[in-house]
Coordinates of N, CA and C in Angstrom, one line a residue:
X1 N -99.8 -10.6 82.1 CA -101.0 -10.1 81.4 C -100.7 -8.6 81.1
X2 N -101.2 -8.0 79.9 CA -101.3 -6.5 79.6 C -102.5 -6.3 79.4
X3 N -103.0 -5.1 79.4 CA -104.2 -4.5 79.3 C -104.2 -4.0 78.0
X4 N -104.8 -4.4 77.0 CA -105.2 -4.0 75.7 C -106.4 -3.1 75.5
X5 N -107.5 -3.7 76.1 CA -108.3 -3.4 75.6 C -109.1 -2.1 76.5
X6 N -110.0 -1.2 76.2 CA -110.5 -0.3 77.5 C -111.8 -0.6 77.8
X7 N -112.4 -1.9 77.3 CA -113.7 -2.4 77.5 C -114.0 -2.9 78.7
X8 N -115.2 -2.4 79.4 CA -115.2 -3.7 80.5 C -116.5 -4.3 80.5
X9 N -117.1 -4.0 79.6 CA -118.9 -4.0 79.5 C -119.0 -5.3 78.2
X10 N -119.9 -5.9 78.2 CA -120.7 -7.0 77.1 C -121.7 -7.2 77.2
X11 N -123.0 -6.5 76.2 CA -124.6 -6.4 76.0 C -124.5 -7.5 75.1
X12 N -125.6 -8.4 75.6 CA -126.3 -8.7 74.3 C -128.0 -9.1 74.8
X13 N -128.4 -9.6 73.4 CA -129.7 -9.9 73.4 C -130.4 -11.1 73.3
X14 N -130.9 -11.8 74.0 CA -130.7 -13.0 74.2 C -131.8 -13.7 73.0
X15 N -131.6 -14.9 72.4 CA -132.5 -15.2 71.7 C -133.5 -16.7 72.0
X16 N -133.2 -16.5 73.5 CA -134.1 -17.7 74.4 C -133.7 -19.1 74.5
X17 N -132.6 -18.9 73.2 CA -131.3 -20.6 73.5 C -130.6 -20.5 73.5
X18 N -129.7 -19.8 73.1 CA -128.3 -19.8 73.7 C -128.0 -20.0 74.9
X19 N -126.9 -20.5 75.3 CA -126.2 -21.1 76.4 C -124.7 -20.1 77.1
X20 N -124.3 -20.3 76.0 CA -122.7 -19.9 75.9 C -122.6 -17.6 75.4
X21 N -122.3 -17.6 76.4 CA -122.0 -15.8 75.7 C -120.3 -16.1 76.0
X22 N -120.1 -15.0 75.6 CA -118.2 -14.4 76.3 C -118.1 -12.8 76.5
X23 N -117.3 -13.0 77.3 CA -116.5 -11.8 78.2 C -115.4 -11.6 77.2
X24 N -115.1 -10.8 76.6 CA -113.8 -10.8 75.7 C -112.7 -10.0 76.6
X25 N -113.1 -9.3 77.8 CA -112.1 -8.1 78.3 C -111.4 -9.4 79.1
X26 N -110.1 -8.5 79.6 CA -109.1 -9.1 81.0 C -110.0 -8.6 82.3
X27 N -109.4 -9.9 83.1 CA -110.3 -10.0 84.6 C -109.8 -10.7 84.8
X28 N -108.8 -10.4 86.4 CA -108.6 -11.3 87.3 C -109.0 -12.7 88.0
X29 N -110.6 -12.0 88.5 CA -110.7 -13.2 89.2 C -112.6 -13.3 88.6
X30 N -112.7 -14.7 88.5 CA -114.5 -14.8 88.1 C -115.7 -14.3 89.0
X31 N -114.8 -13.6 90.1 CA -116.0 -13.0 91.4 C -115.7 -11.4 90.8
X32 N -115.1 -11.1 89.9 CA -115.0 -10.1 89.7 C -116.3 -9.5 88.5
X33 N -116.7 -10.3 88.1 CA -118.2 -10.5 86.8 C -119.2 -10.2 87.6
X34 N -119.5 -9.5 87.1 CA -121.7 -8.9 87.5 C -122.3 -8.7 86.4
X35 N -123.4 -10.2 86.0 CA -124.2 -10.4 85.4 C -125.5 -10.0 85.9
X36 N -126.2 -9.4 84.7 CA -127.8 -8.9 85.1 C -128.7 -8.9 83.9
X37 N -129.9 -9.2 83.7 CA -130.3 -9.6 82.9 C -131.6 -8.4 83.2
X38 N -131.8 -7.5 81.8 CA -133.1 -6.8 81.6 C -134.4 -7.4 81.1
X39 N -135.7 -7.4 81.7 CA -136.4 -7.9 80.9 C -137.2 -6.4 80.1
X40 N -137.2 -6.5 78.9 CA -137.2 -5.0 78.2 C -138.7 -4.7 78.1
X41 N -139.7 -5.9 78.7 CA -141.0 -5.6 78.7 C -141.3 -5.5 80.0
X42 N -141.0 -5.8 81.3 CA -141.3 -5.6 82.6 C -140.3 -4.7 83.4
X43 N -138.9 -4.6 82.7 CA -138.1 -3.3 83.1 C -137.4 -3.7 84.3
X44 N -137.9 -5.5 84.4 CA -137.1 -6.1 85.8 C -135.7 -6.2 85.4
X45 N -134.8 -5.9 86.6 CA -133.7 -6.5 86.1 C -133.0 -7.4 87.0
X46 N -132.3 -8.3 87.0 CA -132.3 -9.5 87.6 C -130.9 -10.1 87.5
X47 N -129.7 -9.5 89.1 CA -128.7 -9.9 88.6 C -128.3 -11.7 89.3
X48 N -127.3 -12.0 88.3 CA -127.7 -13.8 88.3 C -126.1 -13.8 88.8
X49 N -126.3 -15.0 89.4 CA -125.1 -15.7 90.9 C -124.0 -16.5 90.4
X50 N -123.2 -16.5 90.3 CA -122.2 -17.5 89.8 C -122.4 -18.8 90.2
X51 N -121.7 -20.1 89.5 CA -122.1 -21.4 90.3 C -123.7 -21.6 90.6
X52 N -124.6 -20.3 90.4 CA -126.1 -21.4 90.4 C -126.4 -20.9 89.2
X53 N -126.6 -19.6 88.7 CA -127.5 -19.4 87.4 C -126.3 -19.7 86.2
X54 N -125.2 -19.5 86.4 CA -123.9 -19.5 85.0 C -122.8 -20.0 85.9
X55 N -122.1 -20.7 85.2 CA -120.4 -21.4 85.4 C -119.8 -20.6 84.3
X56 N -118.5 -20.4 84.6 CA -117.2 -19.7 84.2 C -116.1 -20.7 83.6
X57 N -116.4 -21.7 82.7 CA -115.6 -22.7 82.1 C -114.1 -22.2 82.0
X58 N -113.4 -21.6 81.7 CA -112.5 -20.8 81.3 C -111.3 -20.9 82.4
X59 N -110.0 -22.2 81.9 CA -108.8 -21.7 82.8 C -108.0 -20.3 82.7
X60 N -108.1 -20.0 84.1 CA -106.9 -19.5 84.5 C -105.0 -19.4 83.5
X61 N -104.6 -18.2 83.7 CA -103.3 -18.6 83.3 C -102.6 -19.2 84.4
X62 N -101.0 -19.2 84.5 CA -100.3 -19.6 85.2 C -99.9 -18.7 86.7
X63 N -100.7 -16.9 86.2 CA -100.7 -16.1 86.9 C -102.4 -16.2 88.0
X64 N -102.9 -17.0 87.2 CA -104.1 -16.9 87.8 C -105.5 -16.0 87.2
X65 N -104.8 -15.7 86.1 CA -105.8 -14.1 85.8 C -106.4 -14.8 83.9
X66 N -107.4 -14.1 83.8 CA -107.7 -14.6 82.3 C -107.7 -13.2 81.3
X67 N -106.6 -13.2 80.6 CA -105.9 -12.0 79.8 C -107.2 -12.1 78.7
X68 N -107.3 -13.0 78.4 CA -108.5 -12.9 76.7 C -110.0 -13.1 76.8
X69 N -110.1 -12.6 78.4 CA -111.6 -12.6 78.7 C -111.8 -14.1 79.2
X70 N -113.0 -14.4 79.4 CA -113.9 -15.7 79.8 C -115.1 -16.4 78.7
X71 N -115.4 -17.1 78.9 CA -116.7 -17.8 78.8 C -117.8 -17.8 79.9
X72 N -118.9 -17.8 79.5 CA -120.1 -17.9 80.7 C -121.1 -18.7 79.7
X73 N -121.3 -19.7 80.7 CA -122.7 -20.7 80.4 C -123.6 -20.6 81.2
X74 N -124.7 -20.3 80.9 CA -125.7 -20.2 81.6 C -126.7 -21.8 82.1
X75 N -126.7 -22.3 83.0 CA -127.0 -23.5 83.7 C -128.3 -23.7 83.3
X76 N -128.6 -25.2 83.2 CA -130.2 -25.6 82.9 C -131.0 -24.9 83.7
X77 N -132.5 -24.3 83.1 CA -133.6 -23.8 83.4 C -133.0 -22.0 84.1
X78 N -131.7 -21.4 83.3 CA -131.6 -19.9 83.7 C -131.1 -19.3 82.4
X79 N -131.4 -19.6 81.2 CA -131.5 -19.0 80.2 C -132.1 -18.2 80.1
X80 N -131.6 -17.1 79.8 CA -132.7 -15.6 79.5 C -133.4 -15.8 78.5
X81 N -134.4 -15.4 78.8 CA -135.6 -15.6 77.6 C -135.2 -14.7 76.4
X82 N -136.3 -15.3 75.4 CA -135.9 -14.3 74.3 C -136.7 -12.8 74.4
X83 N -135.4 -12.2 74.3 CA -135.6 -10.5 74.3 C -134.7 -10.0 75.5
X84 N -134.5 -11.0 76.4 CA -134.2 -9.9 77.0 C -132.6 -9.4 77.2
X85 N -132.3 -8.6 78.0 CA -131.0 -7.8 77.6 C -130.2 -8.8 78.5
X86 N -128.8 -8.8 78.1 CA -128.2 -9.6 79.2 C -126.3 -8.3 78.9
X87 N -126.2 -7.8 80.5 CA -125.2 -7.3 80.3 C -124.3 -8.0 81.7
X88 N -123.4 -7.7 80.6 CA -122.0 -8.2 81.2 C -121.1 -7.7 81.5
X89 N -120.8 -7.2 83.0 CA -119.7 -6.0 83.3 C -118.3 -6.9 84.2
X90 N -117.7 -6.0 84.1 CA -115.8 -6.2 85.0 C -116.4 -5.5 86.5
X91 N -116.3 -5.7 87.5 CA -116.2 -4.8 88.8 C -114.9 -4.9 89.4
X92 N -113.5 -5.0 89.3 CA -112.6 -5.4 89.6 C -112.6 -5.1 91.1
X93 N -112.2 -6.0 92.1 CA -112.2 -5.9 93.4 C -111.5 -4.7 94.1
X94 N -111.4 -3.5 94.8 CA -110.4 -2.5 94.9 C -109.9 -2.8 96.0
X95 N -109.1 -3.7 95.8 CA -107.9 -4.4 96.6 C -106.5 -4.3 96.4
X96 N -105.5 -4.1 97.0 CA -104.3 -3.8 97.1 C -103.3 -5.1 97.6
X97 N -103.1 -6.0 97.0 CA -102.5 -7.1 98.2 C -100.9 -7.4 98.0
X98 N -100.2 -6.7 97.1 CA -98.8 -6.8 97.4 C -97.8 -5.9 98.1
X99 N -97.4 -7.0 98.8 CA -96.3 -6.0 99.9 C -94.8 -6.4 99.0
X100 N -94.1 -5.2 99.0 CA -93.0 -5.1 98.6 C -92.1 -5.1 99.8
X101 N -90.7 -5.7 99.5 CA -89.7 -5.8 100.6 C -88.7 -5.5 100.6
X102 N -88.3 -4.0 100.9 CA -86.9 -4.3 100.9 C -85.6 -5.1 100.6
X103 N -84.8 -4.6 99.7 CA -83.8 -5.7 99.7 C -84.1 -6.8 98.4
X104 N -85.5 -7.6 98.3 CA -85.5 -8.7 98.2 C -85.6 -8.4 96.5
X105 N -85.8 -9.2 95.7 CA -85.9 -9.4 94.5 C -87.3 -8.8 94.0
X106 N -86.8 -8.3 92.6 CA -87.8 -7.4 92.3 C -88.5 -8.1 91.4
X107 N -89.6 -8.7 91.4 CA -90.0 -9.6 90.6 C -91.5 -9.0 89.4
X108 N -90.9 -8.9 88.4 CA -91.9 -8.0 87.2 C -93.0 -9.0 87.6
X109 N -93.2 -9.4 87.0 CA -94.7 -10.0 87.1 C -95.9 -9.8 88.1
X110 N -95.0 -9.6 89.1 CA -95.6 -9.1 90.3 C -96.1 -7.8 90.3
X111 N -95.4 -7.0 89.9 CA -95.7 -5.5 89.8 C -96.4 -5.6 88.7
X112 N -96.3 -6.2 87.3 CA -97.3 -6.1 86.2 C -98.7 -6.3 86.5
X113 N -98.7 -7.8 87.2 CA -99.8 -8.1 88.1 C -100.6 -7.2 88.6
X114 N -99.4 -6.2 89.5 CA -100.7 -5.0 90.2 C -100.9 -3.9 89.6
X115 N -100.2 -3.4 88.2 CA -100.4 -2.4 87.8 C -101.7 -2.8 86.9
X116 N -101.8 -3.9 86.3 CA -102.8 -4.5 85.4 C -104.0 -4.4 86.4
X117 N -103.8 -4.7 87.8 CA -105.7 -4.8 88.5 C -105.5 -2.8 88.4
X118 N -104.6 -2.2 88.5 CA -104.8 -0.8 88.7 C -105.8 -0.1 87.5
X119 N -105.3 -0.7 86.0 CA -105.7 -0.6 84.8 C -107.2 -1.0 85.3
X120 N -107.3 -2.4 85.6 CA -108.9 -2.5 85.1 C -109.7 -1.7 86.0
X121 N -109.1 -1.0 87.6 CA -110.2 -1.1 88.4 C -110.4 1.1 87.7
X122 N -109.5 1.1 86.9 CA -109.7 2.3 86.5 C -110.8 2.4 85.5
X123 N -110.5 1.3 84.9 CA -111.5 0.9 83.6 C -113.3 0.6 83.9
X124 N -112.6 -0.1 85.0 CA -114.2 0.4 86.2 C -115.4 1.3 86.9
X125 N -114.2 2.3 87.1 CA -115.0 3.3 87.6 C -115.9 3.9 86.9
X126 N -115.9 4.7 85.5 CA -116.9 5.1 84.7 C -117.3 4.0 83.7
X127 N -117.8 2.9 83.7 CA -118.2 2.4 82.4 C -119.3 2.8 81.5
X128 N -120.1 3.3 82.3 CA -121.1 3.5 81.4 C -121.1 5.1 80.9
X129 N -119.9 5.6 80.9 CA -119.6 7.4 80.7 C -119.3 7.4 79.0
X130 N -119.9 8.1 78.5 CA -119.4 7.7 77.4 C -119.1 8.8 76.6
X131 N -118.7 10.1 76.8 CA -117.7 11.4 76.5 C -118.5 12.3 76.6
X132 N -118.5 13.2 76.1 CA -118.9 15.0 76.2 C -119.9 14.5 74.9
X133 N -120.7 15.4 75.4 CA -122.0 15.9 74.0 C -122.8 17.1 74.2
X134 N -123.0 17.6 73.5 CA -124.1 19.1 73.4 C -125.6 18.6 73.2
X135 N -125.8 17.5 73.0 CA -127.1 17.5 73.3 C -127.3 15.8 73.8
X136 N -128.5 15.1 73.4 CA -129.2 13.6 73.6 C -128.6 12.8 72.3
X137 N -128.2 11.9 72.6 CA -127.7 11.2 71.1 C -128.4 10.7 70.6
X138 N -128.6 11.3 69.0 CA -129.3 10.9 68.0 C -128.6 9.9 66.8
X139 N -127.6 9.6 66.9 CA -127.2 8.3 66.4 C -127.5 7.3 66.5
X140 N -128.3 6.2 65.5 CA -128.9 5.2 65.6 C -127.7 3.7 65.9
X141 N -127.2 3.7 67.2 CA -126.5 3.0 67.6 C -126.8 2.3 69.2
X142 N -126.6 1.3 69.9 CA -127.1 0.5 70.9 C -126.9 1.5 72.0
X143 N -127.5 1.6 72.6 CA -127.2 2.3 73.9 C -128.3 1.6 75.4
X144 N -127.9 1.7 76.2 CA -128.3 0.6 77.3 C -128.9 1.5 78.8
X145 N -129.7 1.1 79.7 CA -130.2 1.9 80.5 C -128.7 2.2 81.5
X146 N -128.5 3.5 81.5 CA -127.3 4.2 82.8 C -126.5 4.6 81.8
X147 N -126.2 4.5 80.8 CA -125.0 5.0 79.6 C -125.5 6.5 80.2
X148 N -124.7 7.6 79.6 CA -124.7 9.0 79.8 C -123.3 9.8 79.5
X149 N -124.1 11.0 78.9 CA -122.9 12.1 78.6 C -123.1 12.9 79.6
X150 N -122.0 13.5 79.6 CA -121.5 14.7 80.0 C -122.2 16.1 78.9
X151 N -122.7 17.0 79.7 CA -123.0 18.3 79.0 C -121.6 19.1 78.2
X152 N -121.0 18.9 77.2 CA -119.7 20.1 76.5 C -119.9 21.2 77.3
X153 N -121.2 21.8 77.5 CA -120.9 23.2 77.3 C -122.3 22.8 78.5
X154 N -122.1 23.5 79.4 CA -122.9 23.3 80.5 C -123.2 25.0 80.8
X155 N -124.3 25.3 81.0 CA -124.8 27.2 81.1 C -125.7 26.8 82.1
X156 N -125.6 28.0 83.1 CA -126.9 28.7 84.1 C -127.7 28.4 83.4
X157 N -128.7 27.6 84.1 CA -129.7 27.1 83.8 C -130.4 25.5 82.9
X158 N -129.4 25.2 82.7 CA -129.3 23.8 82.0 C -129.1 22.8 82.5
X159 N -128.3 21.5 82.1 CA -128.3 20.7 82.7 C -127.0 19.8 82.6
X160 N -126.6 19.2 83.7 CA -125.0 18.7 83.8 C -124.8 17.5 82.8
X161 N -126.1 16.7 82.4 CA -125.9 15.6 81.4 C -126.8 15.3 80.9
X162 N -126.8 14.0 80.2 CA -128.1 13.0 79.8 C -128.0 11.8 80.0
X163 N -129.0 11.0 80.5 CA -128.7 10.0 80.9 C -129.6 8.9 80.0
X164 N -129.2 7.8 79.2 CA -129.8 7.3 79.0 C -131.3 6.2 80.0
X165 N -132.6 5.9 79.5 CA -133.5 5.8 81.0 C -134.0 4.1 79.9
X166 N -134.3 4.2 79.0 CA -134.9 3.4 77.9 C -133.6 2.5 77.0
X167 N -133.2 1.3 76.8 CA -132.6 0.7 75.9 C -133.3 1.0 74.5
X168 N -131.9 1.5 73.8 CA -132.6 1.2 72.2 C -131.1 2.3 71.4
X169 N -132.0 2.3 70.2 CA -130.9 3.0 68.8 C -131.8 4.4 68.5
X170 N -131.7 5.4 68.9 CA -130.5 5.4 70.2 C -130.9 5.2 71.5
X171 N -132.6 5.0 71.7 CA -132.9 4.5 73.2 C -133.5 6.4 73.6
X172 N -133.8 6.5 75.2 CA -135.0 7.1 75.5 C -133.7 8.2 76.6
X173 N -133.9 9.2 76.3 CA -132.6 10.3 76.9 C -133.0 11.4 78.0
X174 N -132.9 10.9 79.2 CA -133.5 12.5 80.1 C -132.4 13.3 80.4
X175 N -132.6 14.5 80.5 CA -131.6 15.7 81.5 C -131.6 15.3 82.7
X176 N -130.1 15.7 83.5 CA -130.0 15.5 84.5 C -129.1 16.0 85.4
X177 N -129.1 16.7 86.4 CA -128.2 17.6 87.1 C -128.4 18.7 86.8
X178 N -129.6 19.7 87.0 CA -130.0 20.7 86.4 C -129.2 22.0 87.7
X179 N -128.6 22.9 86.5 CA -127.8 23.9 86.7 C -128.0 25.4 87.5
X180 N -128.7 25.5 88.9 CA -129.1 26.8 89.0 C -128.8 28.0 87.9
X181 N -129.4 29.2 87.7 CA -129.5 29.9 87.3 C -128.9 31.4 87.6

C-alpha cells in the first residue's frame, strides 16, 4: 500500500435513506474508523459501533490493509435521519508491531507496511487543523463543528485561533486561546 492521499475525514449529510456511504482514504484495520453522527437540531452527537449500527463490507488486501478506502452500510433501523451530519474519521491505532532482526531478510513490504501506518497515524493527529488565517473564514464552503485555524499573526492581546462551534458555509466561528497582554 502507498499513501496518496492526505485525507482522513468523510462528512456527509444524510438524506434519511441511504444505506451505503464510503471511506475513500487508506486504513489499515476497520477498528481503526470512528463514526459519529450530528443531529444539527439537537447538537447531539452520537458515535455508532461497528458490527451493530454499520458493517464494513469491503475485503482486505493480501496485506490485510484496504489502500482505496472502505464501504460502510449502515444496519436496519440505524440510518441517520434526514439532516443529520454523519462524519467519518481514520484514528489509526498508535502501535508499533514490527520487530526487525538482525541478519534476516529484509522484507519491503514489511517496512512499507509500517512506514504507511506511520503516514496515516501522522495524518491523524491534526485532522481537523486546517492552516493559518488572519481572521474567521468567510468563504462560503462546508466546515464542521472542531475544524479551526491557527491565528498568522498572533499579537498581545488577541487570540491563538478560531475554532469552528456551529456546522455550516462557512458555519458559526469563536476565538480561542486568548493572548495575555
Amino acid at each position: 500500500m502507498s499513501v496518496t492521499s492526505q485525507n482522513n475525514v468523510s462528512a456527509y449529510l444524510s438524506n434519511g435513506s441511504q444505506t451505503t456511504y464510503t471511506f475513500p482514504y487508506p486504513i489499515i484495520n476497520p477498528g481503526d474508523i470512528l463514526i459519529q453522527t450530528l443531529d444539527v437540531f439537537t447538537h447531539v452527537v452520537t458515535t455508532l459501533v461497528l458490527n451493530t449500527h454499520y458493517t464494513i463490507p469491503t475485503a482486505a488486501n493480501q496485506f490485510g490493509e484496504y489502500p482505496s478506502g472502505i464501504s460502510i452500510i449502515f444496519t436496519g433501523g440505524n440510518v441517520p435521519a434526514l439532516g443529520q451530519i454523519i462524519l467519518i474519521s481514520r484514528m489509526t491505532a498508535r502501535t508499533q508491531l514490527v520487530q526487525l532482526i538482525d541478519n534476516a531478510p529484509f522484507v519491503a513490504s514489511t517496512i512499507n507496511n509500517a512506514l504507511d501506518k506511520l503516514t496515516l497515524i501522522t495524518q491523524d493527529l491534526l485532522p481537523q487543523f486546517k492552516g493559518s488565517a488572519l481572521g474567521s473564514p468567510t468563504l462560503h464552503v462546508p466546515y464542521l463543528v472542531g475544524d479551526w485555524f491557527k491565528n498568522g499573526y498572533p499579537q498581545p492581546g488577541g487570540y491563538f485561533g478560531w475554532g469552528c462551534v456551529a456546522a455550516g458555509s462557512p458555519g458559526v466561528w469563536k476565538t480561542f486561546g486568548a493572548i495575555t497582554a
